[in-house]
Short mmCIF file of C-alpha atoms in Angstrom, two decimals:
data_model
loop_
_atom_site.label_atom_id
_atom_site.label_comp_id
_atom_site.label_asym_id
_atom_site.label_seq_id
_atom_site.Cartn_x
_atom_site.Cartn_y
_atom_site.Cartn_z
CA MET A 1 -2.89 23.35 -2.47
CA LYS A 2 -5.88 21.06 -0.11
CA VAL A 3 -4.95 17.75 0.06
CA ALA A 4 -7.29 15.34 2.18
CA VAL A 5 -5.29 12.00 3.52
CA LEU A 6 -8.67 10.03 3.92
CA GLY A 7 -7.25 7.04 6.91
CA ALA A 8 -4.82 8.46 8.13
CA GLY A 9 -2.74 5.71 9.71
CA ALA A 10 0.70 4.98 10.57
CA ILE A 11 1.58 5.83 6.69
CA GLY A 12 -1.35 8.56 5.83
CA ALA A 13 -0.84 10.61 9.00
CA TYR A 14 3.52 10.23 8.56
CA VAL A 15 2.86 11.45 4.63
CA GLY A 16 0.65 13.66 5.95
CA ALA A 17 2.78 14.78 8.67
CA ALA A 18 5.26 15.54 5.87
CA LEU A 19 3.77 17.14 3.97
CA HIS A 20 2.78 20.16 5.96
CA ARG A 21 6.08 20.27 7.27
CA ALA A 22 6.14 21.68 3.63
CA GLY A 23 3.17 24.73 4.07
CA VAL A 24 0.54 22.39 2.40
CA GLU A 25 -2.60 22.25 3.39
CA VAL A 26 -3.58 19.04 5.08
CA HIS A 27 -7.04 17.45 6.79
CA LEU A 28 -5.78 14.51 7.85
CA ILE A 29 -9.07 11.50 8.56
CA ALA A 30 -9.16 9.82 10.82
CA ARG A 31 -11.24 8.51 14.03
CA GLY A 32 -11.14 7.31 17.87
CA PRO A 33 -8.20 8.03 20.40
CA HIS A 34 -5.53 8.67 17.67
CA LEU A 35 -7.40 11.01 16.17
CA GLU A 36 -8.59 12.38 19.90
CA ALA A 37 -4.27 12.67 20.40
CA ILE A 38 -3.62 14.59 17.35
CA ARG A 39 -6.28 17.67 17.62
CA LYS A 40 -4.79 17.69 21.46
CA SER A 41 -1.07 17.63 20.05
CA GLY A 42 -0.34 17.43 17.15
CA VAL A 43 0.86 13.62 14.32
CA MET A 44 4.30 12.64 16.10
CA VAL A 45 6.70 11.07 13.81
CA LEU A 46 10.20 9.67 15.86
CA SER A 47 12.55 8.73 13.33
CA PRO A 48 16.54 8.60 12.55
CA ARG A 49 16.39 10.90 10.18
CA GLY A 50 14.75 13.71 13.55
CA ASP A 51 12.17 13.83 15.41
CA PHE A 52 8.74 16.91 15.19
CA VAL A 53 5.38 16.76 15.10
CA ALA A 54 2.90 18.44 12.26
CA HIS A 55 -0.68 20.02 14.01
CA PRO A 56 -2.27 20.07 10.72
CA HIS A 57 -6.55 19.42 11.18
CA ALA A 58 -8.04 16.46 11.62
CA THR A 59 -11.15 15.63 11.24
CA ASP A 60 -13.28 12.37 11.10
CA ASP A 61 -15.91 14.12 9.22
CA PRO A 62 -14.71 14.53 4.74
CA SER A 63 -17.97 17.15 4.87
CA GLU A 64 -16.04 19.29 7.11
CA VAL A 65 -13.13 19.57 4.42
CA GLY A 66 -14.49 19.77 1.51
CA PRO A 67 -13.43 19.53 -2.17
CA VAL A 68 -9.37 19.11 -1.97
CA ASP A 69 -6.40 18.70 -5.07
CA HIS A 70 -5.85 15.19 -3.80
CA VAL A 71 -6.86 12.66 -1.81
CA PHE A 72 -4.01 10.21 -0.72
CA LEU A 73 -5.92 6.89 -0.01
CA GLY A 74 -4.23 5.50 3.16
CA LEU A 75 -6.99 3.25 3.64
CA LYS A 76 -6.02 -0.78 2.99
CA ALA A 77 -6.83 -2.35 0.23
CA ASN A 78 -10.01 -3.88 1.80
CA HIS A 79 -11.72 -1.53 2.94
CA TYR A 80 -11.88 1.17 -0.71
CA ALA A 81 -15.19 -0.35 -1.45
CA ALA A 82 -16.96 0.67 0.85
CA SER A 83 -15.49 3.74 0.99
CA GLY A 84 -17.43 6.13 -1.26
CA PRO A 85 -19.56 8.33 0.77
CA MET A 86 -15.42 9.62 2.78
CA ILE A 87 -14.37 9.98 -1.01
CA LYS A 88 -17.44 11.67 -2.47
CA PRO A 89 -17.12 15.50 -0.04
CA LEU A 90 -13.03 15.68 -0.97
CA LEU A 91 -14.35 15.00 -4.94
CA HIS A 92 -14.03 18.14 -7.34
CA GLU A 93 -13.76 17.70 -11.36
CA ALA A 94 -10.13 17.31 -11.33
CA THR A 95 -9.40 15.73 -7.61
CA SER A 96 -6.97 12.79 -7.88
CA VAL A 97 -7.15 9.41 -5.23
CA ILE A 98 -3.57 9.10 -4.62
CA ALA A 99 -4.08 5.37 -3.53
CA ALA A 100 -0.48 4.33 -0.73
CA GLN A 101 -2.06 0.18 -1.23
CA ASN A 102 0.42 -3.13 -0.93
CA GLY A 103 -0.60 -5.38 -4.14
CA ILE A 104 -2.08 -5.06 -7.47
CA PRO A 105 -3.57 -2.46 -7.57
CA TRP A 106 -7.33 -2.20 -9.11
CA TRP A 107 -6.50 0.38 -12.21
CA TYR A 108 -3.58 -2.25 -13.27
CA PHE A 109 -5.66 -2.93 -16.49
CA HIS A 110 -6.43 -0.15 -17.46
CA GLY A 111 -4.83 1.61 -20.66
CA LEU A 112 -2.28 -1.36 -20.63
CA LYS A 113 -2.41 -2.49 -24.08
CA GLY A 114 -2.31 -5.78 -24.35
CA PRO A 115 -4.20 -9.48 -24.72
CA TYR A 116 -5.66 -8.18 -21.63
CA GLU A 117 -6.27 -3.82 -21.29
CA GLY A 118 -8.56 -3.55 -19.40
CA TYR A 119 -9.38 -6.69 -17.41
CA ARG A 120 -10.80 -7.00 -13.76
CA ILE A 121 -9.34 -8.39 -11.08
CA GLU A 122 -11.78 -10.21 -9.06
CA SER A 123 -10.19 -10.75 -5.88
CA VAL A 124 -9.10 -7.19 -6.40
CA ASP A 125 -12.54 -5.04 -7.13
CA PRO A 126 -14.56 -7.53 -7.22
CA GLY A 127 -18.22 -6.91 -9.09
CA GLY A 128 -16.86 -3.38 -9.55
CA THR A 129 -17.02 -2.64 -6.57
CA VAL A 130 -13.99 -0.21 -6.50
CA THR A 131 -14.02 1.81 -9.32
CA ALA A 132 -17.11 2.13 -7.86
CA ALA A 133 -16.45 4.42 -5.26
CA LEU A 134 -13.49 5.17 -7.11
CA PRO A 135 -13.24 6.40 -10.42
CA LEU A 136 -10.16 4.82 -13.35
CA HIS A 137 -9.77 8.12 -14.27
CA ARG A 138 -8.93 9.35 -10.28
CA ALA A 139 -6.44 6.90 -9.79
CA VAL A 140 -2.79 7.99 -8.70
CA GLY A 141 -0.61 5.09 -8.48
CA CYS A 142 1.63 5.30 -5.37
CA VAL A 143 4.28 2.00 -4.13
CA VAL A 144 5.05 2.51 -0.99
CA TYR A 145 9.53 2.00 0.88
CA ALA A 146 8.72 2.93 3.64
CA ALA A 147 8.51 0.74 7.04
CA THR A 148 6.41 2.61 9.59
CA GLU A 149 3.90 1.79 13.11
CA ILE A 150 1.25 3.79 15.18
CA GLU A 151 3.33 3.50 18.12
CA ARG A 152 0.43 5.05 20.50
CA PRO A 153 -2.31 7.33 19.26
CA GLY A 154 -0.90 10.34 17.59
CA VAL A 155 2.41 8.93 17.78
CA ILE A 156 4.20 7.27 14.57
CA ARG A 157 6.90 5.70 14.14
CA HIS A 158 8.87 5.69 11.42
CA TYR A 159 11.55 3.00 11.21
CA GLU A 160 13.30 3.65 7.31
CA GLY A 161 12.22 4.87 3.59
CA THR A 162 11.57 7.45 2.39
CA ARG A 163 10.51 6.98 -1.13
CA PHE A 164 6.55 6.67 -2.79
CA SER A 165 6.68 6.05 -5.48
CA ILE A 166 4.20 7.14 -7.46
CA GLY A 167 2.42 7.42 -11.87
CA GLU A 168 -0.61 7.46 -14.03
CA PRO A 169 -1.60 4.23 -14.93
CA SER A 170 -1.19 5.27 -18.67
CA GLY A 171 1.65 6.21 -17.69
CA GLU A 172 1.94 10.69 -18.75
CA PRO A 173 3.92 12.51 -17.08
CA THR A 174 0.68 14.53 -15.68
CA ALA A 175 1.18 18.04 -14.06
CA ARG A 176 -0.80 16.25 -10.92
CA CYS A 177 1.53 13.85 -10.51
CA ALA A 178 4.55 16.45 -10.55
CA GLU A 179 2.94 18.83 -7.90
CA PHE A 180 2.16 16.18 -5.21
CA SER A 181 5.97 15.49 -5.81
CA GLU A 182 7.14 18.88 -5.85
CA ALA A 183 5.17 18.75 -2.52
CA MET A 184 5.90 15.60 -1.14
CA VAL A 185 9.80 16.34 -1.94
CA ALA A 186 9.04 19.79 0.10
CA GLY A 187 7.95 17.74 3.45
CA GLY A 188 11.44 16.01 3.27
CA LEU A 189 10.33 12.31 1.51
CA LYS A 190 10.72 11.05 -1.12
CA CYS A 191 8.20 11.06 -4.79
CA PRO A 192 9.38 10.23 -8.08
CA VAL A 193 7.36 10.70 -11.03
CA GLU A 194 7.63 6.82 -12.85
CA THR A 195 6.28 6.51 -16.25
CA ASP A 196 5.81 2.61 -15.57
CA LEU A 197 5.15 2.67 -12.15
CA ARG A 198 3.73 -1.46 -12.87
CA ARG A 199 7.52 -2.54 -12.33
CA ASP A 200 7.66 -1.22 -9.22
CA VAL A 201 4.15 -2.16 -7.95
CA TRP A 202 6.07 -6.56 -8.50
CA ILE A 203 9.31 -4.91 -7.17
CA LYS A 204 7.51 -3.99 -4.69
CA LEU A 205 5.13 -6.72 -4.23
CA MET A 206 7.86 -9.32 -4.43
CA GLY A 207 8.30 -9.18 -0.91
CA ASN A 208 5.02 -8.69 0.19
CA ILE A 209 2.87 -11.78 -1.60
CA ALA A 210 5.91 -13.85 0.94
CA PHE A 211 6.69 -11.62 4.48
CA ASN A 212 3.40 -11.09 4.95
CA PRO A 213 1.12 -13.93 4.96
CA ILE A 214 4.59 -15.95 5.90
CA SER A 215 4.67 -13.52 8.71
CA ALA A 216 0.63 -13.58 10.19
CA LEU A 217 1.72 -17.27 10.02
CA ALA A 218 4.42 -17.92 11.62
CA ARG A 219 4.14 -14.70 14.35
CA ALA A 220 7.89 -13.95 12.57
CA THR A 221 9.59 -10.66 12.17
CA MET A 222 11.06 -9.90 7.85
CA ALA A 223 14.88 -10.25 9.22
CA GLY A 224 13.45 -14.45 11.28
CA ILE A 225 12.17 -14.99 8.33
CA CYS A 226 15.20 -15.21 6.29
CA ARG A 227 17.11 -16.56 9.47
CA HIS A 228 15.35 -19.83 9.34
CA ASP A 229 17.25 -21.66 6.17
CA GLY A 230 13.41 -23.41 5.14
CA ALA A 231 11.74 -19.85 5.53
CA ARG A 232 13.85 -18.10 3.18
CA GLU A 233 13.40 -21.16 0.55
CA LEU A 234 10.11 -21.20 0.32
CA VAL A 235 10.38 -17.28 0.72
CA ARG A 236 12.36 -17.42 -2.53
CA SER A 237 9.75 -19.80 -4.10
CA MET A 238 7.93 -17.56 -3.58
CA MET A 239 9.43 -14.88 -5.43
CA THR A 240 10.24 -17.26 -8.43
CA GLU A 241 6.19 -17.80 -8.73
CA THR A 242 5.69 -14.36 -8.90
CA VAL A 243 8.34 -13.11 -11.16
CA ASP A 244 6.60 -16.05 -13.55
CA VAL A 245 3.44 -14.35 -13.70
CA ALA A 246 4.29 -10.49 -13.71
CA ARG A 247 6.12 -12.18 -16.39
CA ARG A 248 3.03 -13.64 -18.34
CA VAL A 249 0.82 -9.62 -17.92
CA GLY A 250 4.45 -8.14 -20.04
CA CYS A 251 5.42 -6.94 -16.48
CA ASP A 252 9.87 -7.99 -16.04
CA PRO A 253 10.27 -7.18 -12.39
CA GLY A 254 14.52 -6.89 -13.34
CA ILE A 255 15.47 -7.14 -10.06
CA SER A 256 17.07 -10.07 -9.27
CA ILE A 257 15.11 -12.62 -5.86
CA GLU A 258 18.76 -13.08 -4.17
CA ARG A 259 19.05 -8.36 -4.20
CA ARG A 260 15.68 -8.75 -2.90
CA LEU A 261 15.73 -10.23 -0.45
CA ARG A 262 18.55 -8.87 1.27
CA GLY A 263 16.30 -5.83 0.54
CA ALA A 264 13.77 -7.87 2.99
CA GLU A 265 16.40 -9.19 5.20
CA LYS A 266 18.00 -4.86 5.55
CA ALA A 267 14.30 -4.63 7.56
CA GLY A 268 15.61 -6.19 10.19
CA GLU A 269 13.48 -6.93 13.19
CA HIS A 270 10.19 -5.81 11.71
CA LYS A 271 7.11 -6.41 11.71
CA THR A 272 4.90 -6.67 8.60
CA SER A 273 1.69 -4.44 8.44
CA THR A 274 -0.30 -7.72 8.05
CA LEU A 275 1.46 -9.12 11.07
CA GLN A 276 0.73 -5.49 13.27
CA ASP A 277 -3.49 -5.88 11.94
CA LEU A 278 -2.66 -9.82 12.67
CA GLU A 279 -2.29 -9.39 16.72
CA LYS A 280 -4.91 -6.26 16.57
CA GLY A 281 -6.91 -8.81 15.72
CA LYS A 282 -8.21 -6.62 12.25
CA PRO A 283 -8.93 -8.38 8.86
CA LEU A 284 -6.27 -8.80 6.95
CA GLU A 285 -4.81 -7.49 3.67
CA LEU A 286 -4.72 -10.17 1.24
CA ASP A 287 -6.52 -10.59 -1.92
CA VAL A 288 -5.07 -8.11 -3.17
CA LEU A 289 -1.46 -9.23 -2.27
CA LEU A 290 -1.84 -13.00 -2.46
CA ALA A 291 -6.05 -14.39 -4.19
CA ALA A 292 -5.30 -11.92 -6.68
CA VAL A 293 -1.83 -12.57 -7.88
CA VAL A 294 -3.55 -16.30 -8.35
CA GLU A 295 -5.89 -15.52 -10.54
CA LEU A 296 -3.81 -13.46 -12.60
CA ALA A 297 -2.28 -16.80 -12.48
CA ASP A 298 -5.32 -18.64 -13.83
CA LEU A 299 -5.17 -15.72 -16.66
CA THR A 300 -1.67 -16.91 -18.01
CA GLY A 301 -1.43 -20.19 -17.73
CA ALA A 302 1.84 -20.39 -14.28
CA ASP A 303 1.62 -22.96 -12.18
CA VAL A 304 3.16 -21.57 -9.24
CA PRO A 305 1.51 -24.22 -6.28
CA THR A 306 3.22 -22.51 -3.50
CA LEU A 307 1.32 -19.27 -4.23
CA ARG A 308 -1.90 -21.62 -3.79
CA ALA A 309 -0.69 -22.78 -0.79
CA ILE A 310 0.48 -19.92 1.57
CA HIS A 311 -3.06 -18.66 0.07
CA ALA A 312 -4.87 -20.90 1.22
CA VAL A 313 -3.77 -21.67 4.94
CA SER A 314 -3.66 -17.52 5.61
CA ASP A 315 -7.42 -17.80 3.93
CA LEU A 316 -8.09 -19.73 6.22
CA LEU A 317 -6.36 -18.01 8.72
CA ASN A 318 -8.24 -14.79 7.52
CA GLU A 319 -11.01 -16.07 7.90
CA ASN A 320 -11.17 -17.63 11.00
CA LEU A 321 -10.29 -13.62 11.89
CA VAL A 322 -13.43 -12.05 10.48
CA ARG A 323 -15.82 -14.36 12.47
CA ALA A 324 -13.89 -13.00 15.87
CA VAL A 325 -14.63 -9.69 14.76
#
């Protein structure tokens, strides 16, 4: 099996290192000092589960890699639309694209029976540009339950969580999902193949939609937000509105808000990926988290005043960041 990791950042390099440890032919596509460090010394993973070093091939040129069986997409969702030229050299007729993204994926309504089947979420797939780069028939969803960070170039700090749930938009248990899952498990990770990955999407989103923008606006860790009574109540309100939208599009996350809050609190003094991006001066991945759910609220008639307010101020923050870049 041949796998390319496009966007070998904190999550991508962690997955690539684990797959390489399992004996998979892995090619990391990265850039800058991170790429140079990997070429020189490999990927060092520092984890409470045990440190290790892997030495997969690394490059900034996908044409060096050629067609692969699976592309693990570690890019932020706001880079998907522009990823076509990087993806194209990696594809053969049956290549899958396993997109490890937060928020609502571009494939969400693909093959989903019901009143919204085939609906394109404009805030996620503006003008169909993401679908053009990442054709729907190649899409395999992936919901990440792992916290990682690039501690320094070539060094990945793994804090907690090893589950990478995957699944077809159709819910079918396909051979391509089974093959990738087996390799991930052989590398020491959990990779269940779900028949209803959309439920996982919403469970993860219940946390991301609240903690990610609030962490950026308040410069706070997940535990810090949970400790503050007012912020905790704000999170609870955002989660309640999010569950309402999920149910209106036919998915019940099936988890209580209090349980979801406790799960987030266990992450401790962890900085969300949005806060990490803010501190690095990078644009924030907010469209798939907040804008998408507000759009779905408009589609279904849900009342989401808290989500709208947080979206407005976090979008303003992001606009200021983009201008500064």
